[in-house]
C-alpha positions as a Markdown table, in Angstrom:
| # | Residue | x | y | z |
|---|---|---|---|---|
| 1 | Met | 24.4 | -2.7 | -18.9 |
| 2 | Ser | 21.1 | -0.9 | -19.9 |
| 3 | Arg | 17.7 | -2.1 | -20.1 |
| 4 | Gln | 15.5 | -1.6 | -23.1 |
| 5 | Pro | 13.3 | 1.6 | -23.1 |
| 6 | Ser | 9.6 | 1.7 | -23.4 |
| 7 | Ala | 6.6 | 0.3 | -21.6 |
| 8 | Ser | 5.9 | -1.8 | -24.8 |
| 9 | Ser | 9.0 | -3.6 | -24.8 |
| 10 | Pro | 10.5 | -6.2 | -22.4 |
| 11 | Ser | 13.4 | -5.2 | -20.0 |
| 12 | His | 15.6 | -7.6 | -21.7 |
| 13 | Pro | 16.4 | -8.6 | -25.3 |
| 14 | Pro | 13.3 | -10.3 | -26.9 |
| 15 | Ser | 13.2 | -14.0 | -26.6 |
| 16 | His | 10.7 | -16.8 | -27.1 |
| 17 | Arg | 10.4 | -17.1 | -23.2 |
| 18 | Ser | 9.6 | -13.4 | -22.8 |
| 19 | Lys | 7.0 | -13.4 | -25.6 |
| 20 | Thr | 5.3 | -16.4 | -24.0 |
| 21 | Arg | 5.3 | -14.6 | -20.7 |
| 22 | Arg | 3.9 | -11.5 | -22.2 |
| 23 | Asp | 1.0 | -13.5 | -23.7 |
| 24 | Arg | 0.3 | -15.4 | -20.5 |
| 25 | Ile | -0.6 | -13.1 | -17.6 |
| 26 | Leu | -1.8 | -15.7 | -15.1 |
| 27 | Thr | 1.4 | -17.7 | -14.6 |
| 28 | Arg | 2.2 | -19.5 | -11.4 |
| 29 | Pro | 4.5 | -16.7 | -10.0 |
| 30 | Val | 1.8 | -14.1 | -10.8 |
| 31 | Leu | -0.8 | -16.0 | -9.0 |
| 32 | Ala | 1.3 | -16.7 | -6.1 |
| 33 | Trp | 2.2 | -13.0 | -5.9 |
| 34 | Ala | -1.5 | -12.0 | -6.1 |
| 35 | Ala | -2.3 | -14.6 | -3.3 |
| 36 | Tyr | 0.2 | -12.8 | -1.1 |
| 37 | Asp | -1.5 | -9.5 | -1.6 |
| 38 | Trp | -5.0 | -11.3 | -0.9 |
| 39 | Gly | -3.6 | -12.4 | 2.4 |
| 40 | Ser | -1.5 | -9.4 | 3.5 |
| 41 | Ala | -4.7 | -7.4 | 3.5 |
| 42 | Ala | -5.5 | -9.2 | 6.6 |
| 43 | Phe | -3.3 | -6.9 | 8.7 |
| 44 | Asn | -4.4 | -3.6 | 7.0 |
| 45 | Ala | -8.1 | -4.2 | 6.8 |
| 46 | Val | -8.8 | -6.3 | 9.9 |
| 47 | Ile | -6.1 | -5.2 | 12.4 |
| 48 | Thr | -5.3 | -1.5 | 11.6 |
| 49 | Thr | -8.7 | -0.4 | 10.1 |
| 50 | Phe | -11.8 | -2.1 | 11.0 |
| 51 | Val | -11.5 | -4.5 | 14.0 |
| 52 | Phe | -8.6 | -4.6 | 16.3 |
| 53 | Thr | -7.9 | -0.7 | 16.5 |
| 54 | Val | -11.5 | -0.2 | 17.1 |
| 55 | Tyr | -11.4 | -2.8 | 19.9 |
| 56 | Leu | -8.2 | -1.3 | 21.4 |
| 57 | Thr | -9.6 | 2.2 | 21.6 |
| 58 | Ser | -12.8 | 1.2 | 23.2 |
| 59 | Ser | -13.8 | 2.1 | 26.8 |
| 60 | Ser | -12.6 | -1.3 | 28.0 |
| 61 | Phe | -9.0 | 0.0 | 27.8 |
| 62 | Gly | -9.7 | 3.3 | 29.4 |
| 63 | Pro | -11.1 | 6.8 | 28.3 |
| 64 | Lys | -11.4 | 6.9 | 24.5 |
| 65 | Asp | -9.4 | 10.1 | 24.2 |
| 66 | Glu | -6.6 | 8.4 | 26.1 |
| 67 | Thr | -6.7 | 5.1 | 24.2 |
| 68 | Ser | -6.8 | 6.9 | 20.8 |
| 69 | Ser | -3.9 | 9.2 | 21.8 |
| 70 | Thr | -1.8 | 6.3 | 22.9 |
| 71 | Leu | -2.6 | 4.4 | 19.6 |
| 72 | Gly | -1.8 | 7.5 | 17.6 |
| 73 | Leu | 1.6 | 7.8 | 19.5 |
| 74 | Gly | 2.5 | 4.2 | 18.8 |
| 75 | Leu | 1.7 | 4.4 | 15.1 |
| 76 | Thr | 3.6 | 7.7 | 14.9 |
| 77 | Ile | 6.7 | 6.0 | 16.3 |
| 78 | Ala | 6.2 | 3.1 | 13.9 |
| 79 | Gly | 6.0 | 5.6 | 11.0 |
| 80 | Leu | 9.2 | 7.2 | 11.9 |
| 81 | Val | 11.0 | 3.8 | 12.1 |
| 82 | Ile | 9.6 | 2.9 | 8.7 |
| 83 | Ala | 10.5 | 6.2 | 7.2 |
| 84 | Leu | 14.2 | 5.9 | 8.4 |
| 85 | Leu | 14.8 | 2.2 | 7.8 |
| 86 | Ala | 12.7 | 1.1 | 4.8 |
| 87 | Pro | 15.1 | 2.2 | 2.1 |
| 88 | Val | 18.2 | 0.8 | 3.8 |
| 89 | Thr | 16.5 | -2.5 | 4.4 |
| 90 | Gly | 15.5 | -2.7 | 0.8 |
| 91 | Gln | 19.0 | -1.8 | -0.2 |
| 92 | Arg | 20.6 | -4.5 | 1.8 |
| 93 | Ala | 18.2 | -7.0 | 0.4 |
| 94 | Asp | 19.0 | -5.8 | -3.1 |
| 95 | Arg | 22.8 | -6.2 | -2.5 |
| 96 | Ala | 22.4 | -9.8 | -1.1 |
| 97 | Gly | 19.9 | -10.7 | -3.9 |
| 98 | Arg | 17.7 | -12.0 | -1.1 |
| 99 | Gly | 14.5 | -10.2 | -1.5 |
| 100 | Thr | 12.4 | -13.3 | -1.1 |
| 101 | Phe | 14.2 | -14.3 | 2.1 |
| 102 | Trp | 13.5 | -10.9 | 3.8 |
| 103 | Leu | 10.0 | -10.9 | 2.5 |
| 104 | Gly | 9.6 | -14.2 | 4.3 |
| 105 | Val | 11.3 | -13.0 | 7.5 |
| 106 | Asn | 9.1 | -9.8 | 7.8 |
| 107 | Thr | 5.9 | -11.8 | 7.0 |
| 108 | Val | 6.6 | -14.3 | 9.7 |
| 109 | Leu | 7.2 | -11.3 | 12.1 |
| 110 | Val | 3.9 | -9.8 | 11.0 |
| 111 | Val | 2.2 | -13.2 | 11.6 |
| 112 | Ile | 3.7 | -13.5 | 15.1 |
| 113 | Cys | 2.5 | -9.9 | 16.0 |
| 114 | Ser | -0.9 | -10.6 | 14.7 |
| 115 | Ala | -1.3 | -13.9 | 16.5 |
| 116 | Cys | 0.0 | -12.3 | 19.8 |
| 117 | Leu | -2.8 | -9.9 | 19.7 |
| 118 | Tyr | -4.9 | -12.8 | 21.1 |
| 119 | Phe | -3.3 | -12.0 | 24.5 |
| 120 | Val | -4.4 | -8.3 | 24.6 |
| 121 | Arg | -7.4 | -8.8 | 27.0 |
| 122 | Pro | -10.0 | -5.9 | 27.4 |
| 123 | Asp | -8.2 | -4.3 | 30.3 |
| 124 | Pro | -6.3 | -1.0 | 30.5 |
| 125 | Ala | -3.3 | -3.0 | 31.7 |
| 126 | Phe | -3.1 | -4.5 | 28.2 |
| 127 | Leu | -3.3 | -1.3 | 26.3 |
| 128 | Trp | 0.4 | -0.6 | 25.7 |
| 129 | Leu | 0.9 | -4.3 | 24.8 |
| 130 | Gly | -1.8 | -4.0 | 22.0 |
| 131 | Val | -0.3 | -0.5 | 20.8 |
| 132 | Ala | 3.2 | -2.1 | 20.7 |
| 133 | Leu | 2.1 | -5.1 | 18.7 |
| 134 | Val | 0.1 | -3.1 | 16.3 |
| 135 | Gly | 3.1 | -0.7 | 15.9 |
| 136 | Leu | 5.7 | -3.5 | 15.3 |
| 137 | Gly | 3.2 | -5.2 | 12.9 |
| 138 | Asn | 3.0 | -2.0 | 10.9 |
| 139 | Ile | 6.8 | -1.9 | 10.7 |
| 140 | Phe | 7.3 | -5.4 | 9.5 |
| 141 | Ser | 4.3 | -5.1 | 7.1 |
| 142 | Glu | 5.8 | -2.0 | 5.4 |
| 143 | Phe | 9.3 | -3.7 | 5.2 |
| 144 | Ala | 7.6 | -6.8 | 3.7 |
| 145 | Gly | 5.7 | -4.5 | 1.2 |
| 146 | Val | 9.0 | -3.0 | 0.0 |
| 147 | Gln | 10.2 | -6.5 | -1.0 |
| 148 | Tyr | 6.9 | -7.5 | -2.4 |
| 149 | Asn | 6.6 | -4.4 | -4.6 |
| 150 | Ala | 10.2 | -4.9 | -5.7 |
| 151 | Met | 9.3 | -8.4 | -6.9 |
| 152 | Leu | 7.0 | -6.9 | -9.5 |
| 153 | Thr | 9.9 | -6.5 | -12.0 |
| 154 | Arg | 10.9 | -10.2 | -11.5 |
| 155 | Ile | 7.5 | -11.6 | -12.4 |
| 156 | Ser | 6.5 | -9.4 | -15.3 |
| 157 | Thr | 7.9 | -7.6 | -18.4 |
| 158 | Pro | 7.1 | -3.9 | -19.0 |
| 159 | Ala | 4.4 | -5.1 | -21.5 |
| 160 | Thr | 2.6 | -7.0 | -18.8 |
| 161 | Met | 3.5 | -4.9 | -15.6 |
| 162 | Gly | 0.2 | -2.8 | -15.4 |
| 163 | Arg | -2.1 | -5.9 | -15.7 |
| 164 | Ile | -0.1 | -7.8 | -13.2 |
| 165 | Ser | 0.2 | -5.0 | -10.8 |
| 166 | Gly | -3.5 | -4.5 | -11.0 |
| 167 | Ile | -4.2 | -8.1 | -10.3 |
| 168 | Gly | -2.1 | -8.0 | -7.2 |
| 169 | Trp | -3.7 | -4.7 | -5.9 |
| 170 | Gly | -7.2 | -5.8 | -6.7 |
| 171 | Ser | -6.7 | -9.1 | -5.0 |
| 172 | Gly | -5.6 | -7.2 | -1.8 |
| 173 | Tyr | -8.8 | -5.3 | -1.9 |
| 174 | Leu | -11.0 | -8.4 | -2.3 |
| 175 | Gly | -9.0 | -10.6 | 0.1 |
| 176 | Gly | -9.4 | -8.0 | 3.0 |
| 177 | Ile | -13.1 | -7.8 | 2.5 |
| 178 | Val | -13.7 | -11.6 | 2.2 |
| 179 | Leu | -11.7 | -12.1 | 5.5 |
| 180 | Leu | -13.6 | -9.1 | 7.2 |
| 181 | Ala | -17.0 | -10.5 | 6.1 |
| 182 | Leu | -16.0 | -14.0 | 7.4 |
| 183 | Leu | -14.9 | -12.6 | 10.8 |
| 184 | Val | -17.9 | -10.3 | 11.2 |
| 185 | Val | -20.3 | -13.1 | 10.5 |
| 186 | Gly | -18.4 | -15.7 | 12.4 |
| 187 | Phe | -16.9 | -14.0 | 15.4 |
| 188 | Ile | -17.4 | -10.2 | 15.7 |
| 189 | Asn | -21.2 | -9.7 | 15.6 |
| 190 | Pro | -22.9 | -12.8 | 17.0 |
| 191 | Glu | -23.4 | -13.4 | 20.7 |
| 192 | His | -22.2 | -17.0 | 20.1 |
| 193 | Gly | -19.9 | -17.3 | 17.2 |
| 194 | Trp | -18.3 | -20.1 | 15.4 |
| 195 | Phe | -16.6 | -22.9 | 17.5 |
| 196 | Gly | -18.3 | -21.7 | 20.6 |
| 197 | Val | -16.6 | -18.4 | 20.8 |
| 198 | Thr | -18.4 | -15.7 | 22.7 |
| 199 | Lys | -17.9 | -11.9 | 23.3 |
| 200 | Ala | -16.8 | -12.6 | 26.9 |
| 201 | Asp | -13.4 | -11.2 | 27.8 |
| 202 | Gly | -13.1 | -10.0 | 24.2 |
| 203 | Gln | -12.7 | -13.6 | 22.9 |
| 204 | Asn | -14.5 | -12.9 | 19.6 |
| 205 | Val | -11.9 | -10.2 | 18.7 |
| 206 | Arg | -8.9 | -12.1 | 20.0 |
| 207 | Val | -9.7 | -15.3 | 18.2 |
| 208 | Ala | -10.4 | -13.2 | 15.0 |
| 209 | Met | -6.7 | -12.0 | 15.3 |
| 210 | Leu | -5.6 | -15.7 | 15.3 |
| 211 | Val | -7.7 | -16.3 | 12.1 |
| 212 | Ala | -6.2 | -13.1 | 10.5 |
| 213 | Ala | -2.7 | -14.3 | 11.3 |
| 214 | Thr | -3.4 | -17.8 | 9.9 |
| 215 | Trp | -4.9 | -16.2 | 6.7 |
| 216 | Leu | -1.8 | -14.2 | 6.1 |
| 217 | Ala | 0.6 | -17.1 | 6.8 |
| 218 | Val | -1.3 | -19.6 | 4.4 |
| 219 | Ser | -1.6 | -17.0 | 1.7 |
| 220 | Ser | 2.1 | -16.2 | 1.7 |
| 221 | Ile | 3.4 | -19.7 | 1.3 |
| 222 | Pro | 2.8 | -20.0 | -2.6 |
| 223 | Leu | 5.0 | -16.8 | -3.1 |
| 224 | Leu | 7.8 | -17.8 | -0.8 |
| 225 | Val | 8.3 | -21.2 | -2.4 |
| 226 | Thr | 7.7 | -20.0 | -6.1 |
| 227 | Val | 9.7 | -17.0 | -6.5 |
| 228 | Arg | 13.4 | -17.9 | -5.5 |
| 229 | Asp | 16.1 | -15.5 | -4.5 |
| 230 | Arg | 18.7 | -14.7 | -7.2 |
| 231 | Gly | 21.7 | -14.7 | -4.9 |
| 232 | Gly | 24.2 | -11.9 | -4.1 |
| 233 | Ala | 27.1 | -10.7 | -6.1 |
| 234 | Glu | 29.5 | -13.5 | -7.1 |
| 235 | Gly | 27.2 | -15.9 | -5.4 |
| 236 | Ser | 27.8 | -14.6 | -1.9 |
| 237 | Thr | 25.0 | -13.6 | 0.5 |
| 238 | Ala | 27.2 | -12.8 | 3.3 |
| 239 | Arg | 29.2 | -9.8 | 2.1 |
| 240 | Pro | 26.4 | -7.2 | 2.5 |
| 241 | Ser | 25.7 | -8.2 | 6.2 |
| 242 | Arg | 29.2 | -7.0 | 7.0 |
| 243 | Ser | 28.2 | -3.5 | 6.0 |
| 244 | Gly | 27.4 | -1.2 | 9.0 |
| 245 | Leu | 24.3 | 0.9 | 9.0 |
| 246 | Ala | 26.3 | 4.1 | 8.4 |
| 247 | Ala | 27.8 | 2.5 | 5.3 |
| 248 | Thr | 24.4 | 1.5 | 4.1 |
| 249 | Tyr | 23.1 | 5.1 | 4.5 |
| 250 | Arg | 26.2 | 6.3 | 2.4 |
| 251 | Ala | 25.3 | 3.9 | -0.3 |
| 252 | Leu | 21.6 | 5.2 | -0.2 |
| 253 | Trp | 22.9 | 8.7 | -0.5 |
| 254 | Arg | 25.0 | 7.7 | -3.5 |
| 255 | Thr | 22.0 | 6.1 | -5.1 |
| 256 | Ile | 19.9 | 9.4 | -4.5 |
| 257 | Thr | 22.6 | 11.6 | -5.9 |
| 258 | Gly | 23.1 | 9.2 | -8.8 |
| 259 | Leu | 19.3 | 9.4 | -9.7 |
| 260 | Trp | 19.5 | 13.1 | -9.4 |
| 261 | Arg | 22.3 | 13.2 | -12.0 |
| 262 | Thr | 21.0 | 10.6 | -14.3 |
| 263 | Asn | 17.3 | 10.7 | -13.9 |
| 264 | Pro | 15.9 | 13.4 | -11.8 |
| 265 | His | 12.5 | 12.4 | -12.9 |
| 266 | Thr | 12.4 | 9.2 | -10.7 |
| 267 | Leu | 12.9 | 11.6 | -7.7 |
| 268 | Tyr | 10.3 | 14.1 | -9.0 |
| 269 | Phe | 7.9 | 11.0 | -9.2 |
| 270 | Leu | 8.7 | 9.9 | -5.8 |
| 271 | Met | 7.6 | 13.5 | -4.5 |
| 272 | Ala | 4.5 | 13.6 | -6.7 |
| 273 | Ser | 3.3 | 10.1 | -5.8 |
| 274 | Ala | 3.8 | 10.7 | -2.1 |
| 275 | Val | 1.4 | 13.7 | -2.3 |
| 276 | Phe | -1.3 | 12.0 | -4.5 |
| 277 | Arg | -1.0 | 8.7 | -2.5 |
| 278 | Asp | -1.8 | 10.6 | 0.7 |
| 279 | Gly | -4.8 | 12.0 | -1.1 |
| 280 | Leu | -5.9 | 8.5 | -2.2 |
| 281 | Ala | -5.5 | 7.3 | 1.5 |
| 282 | Gly | -7.5 | 10.2 | 2.6 |
| 283 | Val | -10.4 | 9.1 | 0.4 |
| 284 | Phe | -10.8 | 5.9 | 2.5 |
| 285 | Ile | -9.8 | 7.4 | 5.8 |
| 286 | Phe | -12.5 | 10.3 | 5.6 |
| 287 | Gly | -15.0 | 8.6 | 3.2 |
| 288 | Gly | -16.9 | 6.9 | 6.1 |
| 289 | Val | -16.8 | 10.1 | 8.2 |
| 290 | Ile | -18.4 | 12.2 | 5.5 |
| 291 | Ala | -21.0 | 9.5 | 4.8 |
| 292 | Ala | -22.0 | 9.3 | 8.3 |
| 293 | Gly | -21.8 | 13.0 | 9.2 |
| 294 | Thr | -23.0 | 14.7 | 6.0 |
| 295 | Phe | -25.1 | 12.1 | 4.1 |
| 296 | Gly | -26.8 | 10.5 | 7.2 |
| 297 | Phe | -25.4 | 6.9 | 6.9 |
| 298 | Ser | -25.9 | 4.9 | 9.9 |
| 299 | Ala | -22.9 | 2.8 | 11.4 |
| 300 | Gly | -24.3 | -0.3 | 9.7 |
| 301 | Gln | -24.7 | 1.4 | 6.4 |
| 302 | Val | -21.1 | 2.8 | 6.5 |
| 303 | Ile | -19.9 | -0.8 | 7.0 |
| 304 | Val | -22.0 | -2.0 | 4.0 |
| 305 | Phe | -20.7 | 0.9 | 1.9 |
| 306 | Gly | -17.1 | 0.1 | 3.0 |
| 307 | Ile | -17.6 | -3.5 | 1.8 |
| 308 | Val | -19.1 | -2.6 | -1.5 |
| 309 | Ala | -16.5 | 0.2 | -2.0 |
| 310 | Asn | -13.6 | -2.2 | -1.6 |
| 311 | Ile | -15.3 | -4.9 | -3.9 |
| 312 | Val | -15.8 | -2.1 | -6.5 |
| 313 | Ala | -12.2 | -0.9 | -6.1 |
| 314 | Gly | -10.8 | -4.4 | -6.4 |
| 315 | Ile | -12.7 | -5.3 | -9.5 |
| 316 | Ala | -11.9 | -1.9 | -11.1 |
| 317 | Thr | -8.2 | -2.3 | -10.3 |
| 318 | Ile | -8.0 | -5.7 | -11.8 |
| 319 | Ser | -10.1 | -4.8 | -14.9 |
| 320 | Leu | -8.3 | -1.4 | -15.7 |
| 321 | Gly | -4.7 | -2.9 | -15.4 |
| 322 | Val | -4.8 | -3.5 | -19.2 |
| 323 | Leu | -5.0 | 0.3 | -19.7 |
| 324 | Asp | -1.8 | 0.7 | -17.8 |
| 325 | Asp | 0.0 | -1.5 | -20.4 |
| 326 | Arg | -1.7 | 0.0 | -23.3 |
| 327 | Leu | -1.9 | 3.7 | -22.6 |
| 328 | Gly | 1.0 | 4.0 | -20.0 |
| 329 | Ser | 1.0 | 4.2 | -16.1 |
| 330 | Lys | 1.1 | 8.1 | -16.2 |
| 331 | Asn | -1.9 | 8.4 | -18.3 |
| 332 | Val | -3.8 | 6.1 | -16.0 |
| 333 | Ile | -2.9 | 8.1 | -12.9 |
| 334 | Val | -3.7 | 11.4 | -14.5 |
| 335 | Ala | -7.0 | 10.2 | -15.7 |
| 336 | Ser | -7.9 | 8.6 | -12.4 |
| 337 | Leu | -6.9 | 11.7 | -10.3 |
| 338 | Thr | -8.9 | 13.9 | -12.6 |
| 339 | Cys | -12.1 | 11.7 | -12.4 |
| 340 | Met | -11.7 | 11.4 | -8.7 |
| 341 | Ser | -11.4 | 15.2 | -8.2 |
| 342 | Leu | -14.5 | 15.7 | -10.3 |
| 343 | Ala | -16.5 | 13.1 | -8.3 |
| 344 | Gly | -15.2 | 14.8 | -5.1 |
| 345 | Leu | -16.6 | 18.1 | -6.3 |
| 346 | Gly | -19.9 | 16.3 | -7.0 |
| 347 | Ile | -19.9 | 15.3 | -3.5 |
| 348 | Phe | -19.4 | 18.8 | -2.3 |
| 349 | Phe | -22.0 | 20.3 | -4.5 |
| 350 | Phe | -24.6 | 17.5 | -3.9 |
| 351 | His | -23.9 | 17.2 | -0.1 |
| 352 | Asp | -27.6 | 17.9 | 0.6 |
| 353 | Arg | -29.0 | 15.2 | -1.8 |
| 354 | Gly | -29.0 | 12.3 | 0.7 |
| 355 | Pro | -27.4 | 8.9 | 0.7 |
| 356 | Thr | -28.2 | 8.1 | -3.0 |
| 357 | Ala | -25.8 | 10.8 | -4.2 |
| 358 | Phe | -23.0 | 9.5 | -2.0 |
| 359 | Trp | -23.5 | 6.0 | -3.2 |
| 360 | Ile | -23.2 | 7.0 | -6.7 |
| 361 | Leu | -20.3 | 9.6 | -6.3 |
| 362 | Gly | -18.5 | 7.6 | -3.6 |
| 363 | Leu | -18.4 | 4.5 | -5.8 |
| 364 | Ile | -17.1 | 6.6 | -8.7 |
| 365 | Leu | -14.2 | 7.6 | -6.5 |
| 366 | Cys | -13.6 | 3.9 | -5.6 |
| 367 | Ile | -13.5 | 2.9 | -9.2 |
| 368 | Phe | -10.3 | 5.1 | -9.7 |
| 369 | Val | -8.5 | 4.9 | -6.4 |
| 370 | Gly | -7.2 | 1.4 | -7.0 |
| 371 | Pro | -6.0 | 1.9 | -10.5 |
| 372 | Ala | -4.2 | 5.1 | -9.5 |
| 373 | Gln | -2.4 | 3.2 | -6.7 |
| 374 | Ser | -1.5 | 0.3 | -8.9 |
| 375 | Ala | -0.3 | 2.5 | -11.8 |
| 376 | Ser | 1.8 | 4.4 | -9.4 |
| 377 | Arg | 3.7 | 1.2 | -8.4 |
| 378 | Thr | 4.0 | 0.2 | -12.1 |
| 379 | Phe | 5.2 | 3.7 | -13.1 |
| 380 | Leu | 8.1 | 3.5 | -10.5 |
| 381 | Ala | 9.0 | -0.2 | -11.3 |
| 382 | Arg | 9.5 | 0.9 | -14.9 |
| 383 | Leu | 11.9 | 3.5 | -13.8 |
| 384 | Ile | 14.0 | 1.7 | -11.0 |
| 385 | Pro | 17.6 | 1.1 | -12.0 |
| 386 | Glu | 18.3 | -2.6 | -12.3 |
| 387 | Gly | 19.3 | -4.1 | -8.9 |
| 388 | His | 18.0 | -1.1 | -6.8 |
| 389 | Glu | 14.3 | -2.2 | -6.8 |
| 390 | Gly | 14.0 | -2.8 | -3.0 |
| 391 | Glu | 16.1 | 0.4 | -2.3 |
| 392 | Val | 13.9 | 2.6 | -4.4 |
| 393 | Phe | 10.6 | 1.0 | -3.2 |
| 394 | Gly | 11.9 | 1.7 | 0.3 |
| 395 | Leu | 12.3 | 5.5 | -0.7 |
| 396 | Tyr | 8.7 | 5.0 | -2.0 |
| 397 | Ala | 7.6 | 4.0 | 1.5 |
| 398 | Thr | 9.7 | 6.6 | 3.1 |
| 399 | Thr | 8.4 | 9.6 | 0.9 |
| 400 | Gly | 4.8 | 8.4 | 1.5 |
| 401 | Arg | 5.3 | 8.5 | 5.3 |
| 402 | Ala | 7.0 | 11.8 | 5.1 |
| 403 | Val | 3.8 | 13.7 | 3.8 |
| 404 | Ser | 1.2 | 11.5 | 5.5 |
| 405 | Phe | 0.0 | 14.5 | 7.5 |
| 406 | Leu | -1.2 | 16.3 | 4.3 |
| 407 | Ala | -4.6 | 14.8 | 3.8 |
| 408 | Pro | -5.7 | 15.0 | 7.5 |
| 409 | Met | -4.4 | 18.5 | 7.7 |
| 410 | Met | -6.2 | 19.7 | 4.5 |
| 411 | Phe | -9.3 | 18.0 | 5.5 |
| 412 | Ala | -9.3 | 19.8 | 8.8 |
| 413 | Leu | -8.3 | 23.2 | 7.3 |
| 414 | Ala | -11.0 | 22.9 | 4.7 |
| 415 | Ile | -13.7 | 22.2 | 7.4 |
| 416 | Glu | -12.5 | 25.2 | 9.3 |
| 417 | Leu | -12.7 | 27.4 | 6.2 |
| 418 | Gly | -16.2 | 26.1 | 5.7 |
| 419 | Arg | -17.2 | 27.1 | 9.2 |
| 420 | Arg | -16.2 | 30.7 | 8.4 |
| 421 | Thr | -18.1 | 30.6 | 5.1 |
| 422 | Val | -21.4 | 28.9 | 5.7 |
| 423 | Ala | -24.3 | 30.4 | 7.7 |
| 424 | Pro | -24.1 | 30.1 | 11.5 |
| 425 | Gly | -25.6 | 26.8 | 12.6 |
| 426 | Val | -25.0 | 25.1 | 9.3 |
| 427 | Asp | -22.7 | 21.9 | 9.4 |
| 428 | Ala | -19.6 | 22.4 | 7.3 |
| 429 | Gln | -18.2 | 18.9 | 7.5 |
| 430 | Tyr | -18.7 | 18.3 | 3.8 |
| 431 | Trp | -16.1 | 21.1 | 3.0 |
| 432 | Gly | -13.4 | 18.5 | 4.2 |
| 433 | Ile | -13.8 | 16.8 | 0.7 |
| 434 | Leu | -12.3 | 20.0 | -0.8 |
| 435 | Gly | -9.2 | 19.5 | 1.3 |
| 436 | Ile | -8.8 | 16.0 | -0.1 |
| 437 | Ile | -9.3 | 17.1 | -3.6 |
| 438 | Leu | -6.6 | 19.9 | -3.2 |
| 439 | Val | -4.2 | 17.2 | -2.1 |
| 440 | Leu | -5.1 | 15.0 | -5.3 |
| 441 | Leu | -4.8 | 18.1 | -7.6 |
| 442 | Leu | -1.4 | 19.0 | -6.1 |
| 443 | Gly | -0.1 | 15.5 | -6.6 |
| 444 | Leu | -1.4 | 15.7 | -10.2 |
| 445 | Ala | 0.3 | 19.0 | -10.7 |
| 446 | Leu | 3.6 | 17.6 | -9.5 |
| 447 | Leu | 3.1 | 14.6 | -11.6 |
| 448 | Leu | 2.5 | 16.3 | -15.0 |
| 449 | Pro | 6.0 | 17.4 | -15.7 |
| 450 | Val | 7.3 | 14.1 | -14.8 |
| 451 | His | 8.5 | 12.0 | -17.8 |
| 452 | Pro | 9.5 | 8.2 | -17.7 |
| 453 | Leu | 13.0 | 7.2 | -18.6 |
| 454 | Gln | 13.7 | 6.5 | -22.2 |
| 455 | Gln | 16.2 | 3.9 | -20.9 |
| 456 | Arg | 16.4 | 2.1 | -17.6 |
| 457 | Leu | 19.8 | 2.5 | -16.1 |
| 458 | Ser | 21.9 | -0.2 | -14.5 |
| 459 | Gly | 23.3 | 0.1 | -11.0 |
| 460 | Asp | 26.6 | 1.2 | -12.3 |
| 461 | Ala | 25.1 | 4.3 | -13.7 |
| 462 | Leu | 24.4 | 5.4 | -10.1 |
| 463 | Gly | 27.8 | 4.7 | -8.8 |
| 464 | Gly | 26.5 | 1.8 | -6.8 |
| 465 | His | 26.2 | -2.1 | -7.1 |
| 466 | Ser | 24.4 | -3.8 | -9.9 |
| 467 | Ala | 22.3 | -6.7 | -9.2 |
| 468 | Pro | 23.5 | -10.1 | -10.5 |
| 469 | Asp | 22.2 | -11.3 | -13.9 |
| 470 | Ala | 22.6 | -15.0 | -13.5 |
| 471 | Glu | 19.5 | -15.6 | -15.5 |
| 472 | Pro | 18.7 | -13.6 | -18.7 |
| 473 | Ser | 15.4 | -12.4 | -17.4 |
| 474 | Ala | 16.0 | -12.7 | -13.7 |
| 475 | Arg | 12.3 | -13.8 | -13.4 |
| 476 | Pro | 11.1 | -17.1 | -12.0 |
């Protein structure tokens, strides 16, 4: 059984229901799906980026080089686990038709890991506990993300997929910043925070972790109760659990070889997107570094820029989702990567023009980073064979992890090249942006030959299972 082809037609035969759904973007399932992204940003923005990892690598836990190295080791191990297991966990959820169930399980585990960070006191004896909890939280967060992304095809049609993906991705940007602002004002910065919380014994950061855990838990409830599982083949959810891990990997290999036979462009896109997504991540990872080191931003100005940048990225992602549906995901990605590369070149050539230049060019970068990420998810969702959404989005996570070294490596190599080029004594940090641009352009070059399927394949075309079709649209 094949799905209908283009991005302008639904994935099932036209019906009054699908036409209404195409006209109504903000349905209850879509709002619940966006609310989950709003809440899940709590882990990424608060725990792994701005608050807890900064706390964990402070001098309270030991020498900064030692704490940073330990954190890096923990996250590396977590990344390897994600790369190895994300596709097979997605596949097993697909076969059982229990994506919502496993999304809930992994979300609960992320909430537990986040809440347990409260017990990480500012003492070297608690360093490994903190690293372990952050690493486990990363693993379960990525596994939840696989099921969350796979749900996009269930709450949208190809005609609305771009806008809905943009709403979800943009909500994540905005939710993370709203929570971060609340925590900074209420707990992190003041000597005496809300509810009498002080900085003594790291209470301000530790209580903030409880708030972040609660934020995620509450935000996830609407999605988990709104989008129901479809059920496994022949109504059974027990059969897939009897498959061993080796059998699951064999089935994964059959899917990959099936894709290679029937639609190699899906695999090409996985490779291309892995590269340019690492470049997109590099924009955020190293943006603050360049702002401070090259353009003279203070620590406070970097935080302010980060907040504004995420707000701009969120609004742009939501607003430009309509272009995804009208122009096609690939066109949005190509245009976004091109504009980002030009803005990056502007940062390189105007590195001596002060903070105003970075505010302008940096925010231009942020306008396009969200739409590129959202359209990448949409492009893949339109290609995935029916019944393999979790499995292929697991491969999406795996390929992303496999090349996550590219942007940091090219950033460092470009700076080293700059040192050998500029006059002695001149700071060459701004050359690092050229490394990020090169990664973006490499991803763009790999993307250009990729063409979307003219017809979405069923699971049978890959020699694997096909998801049940108990309902005509398989959408809530």
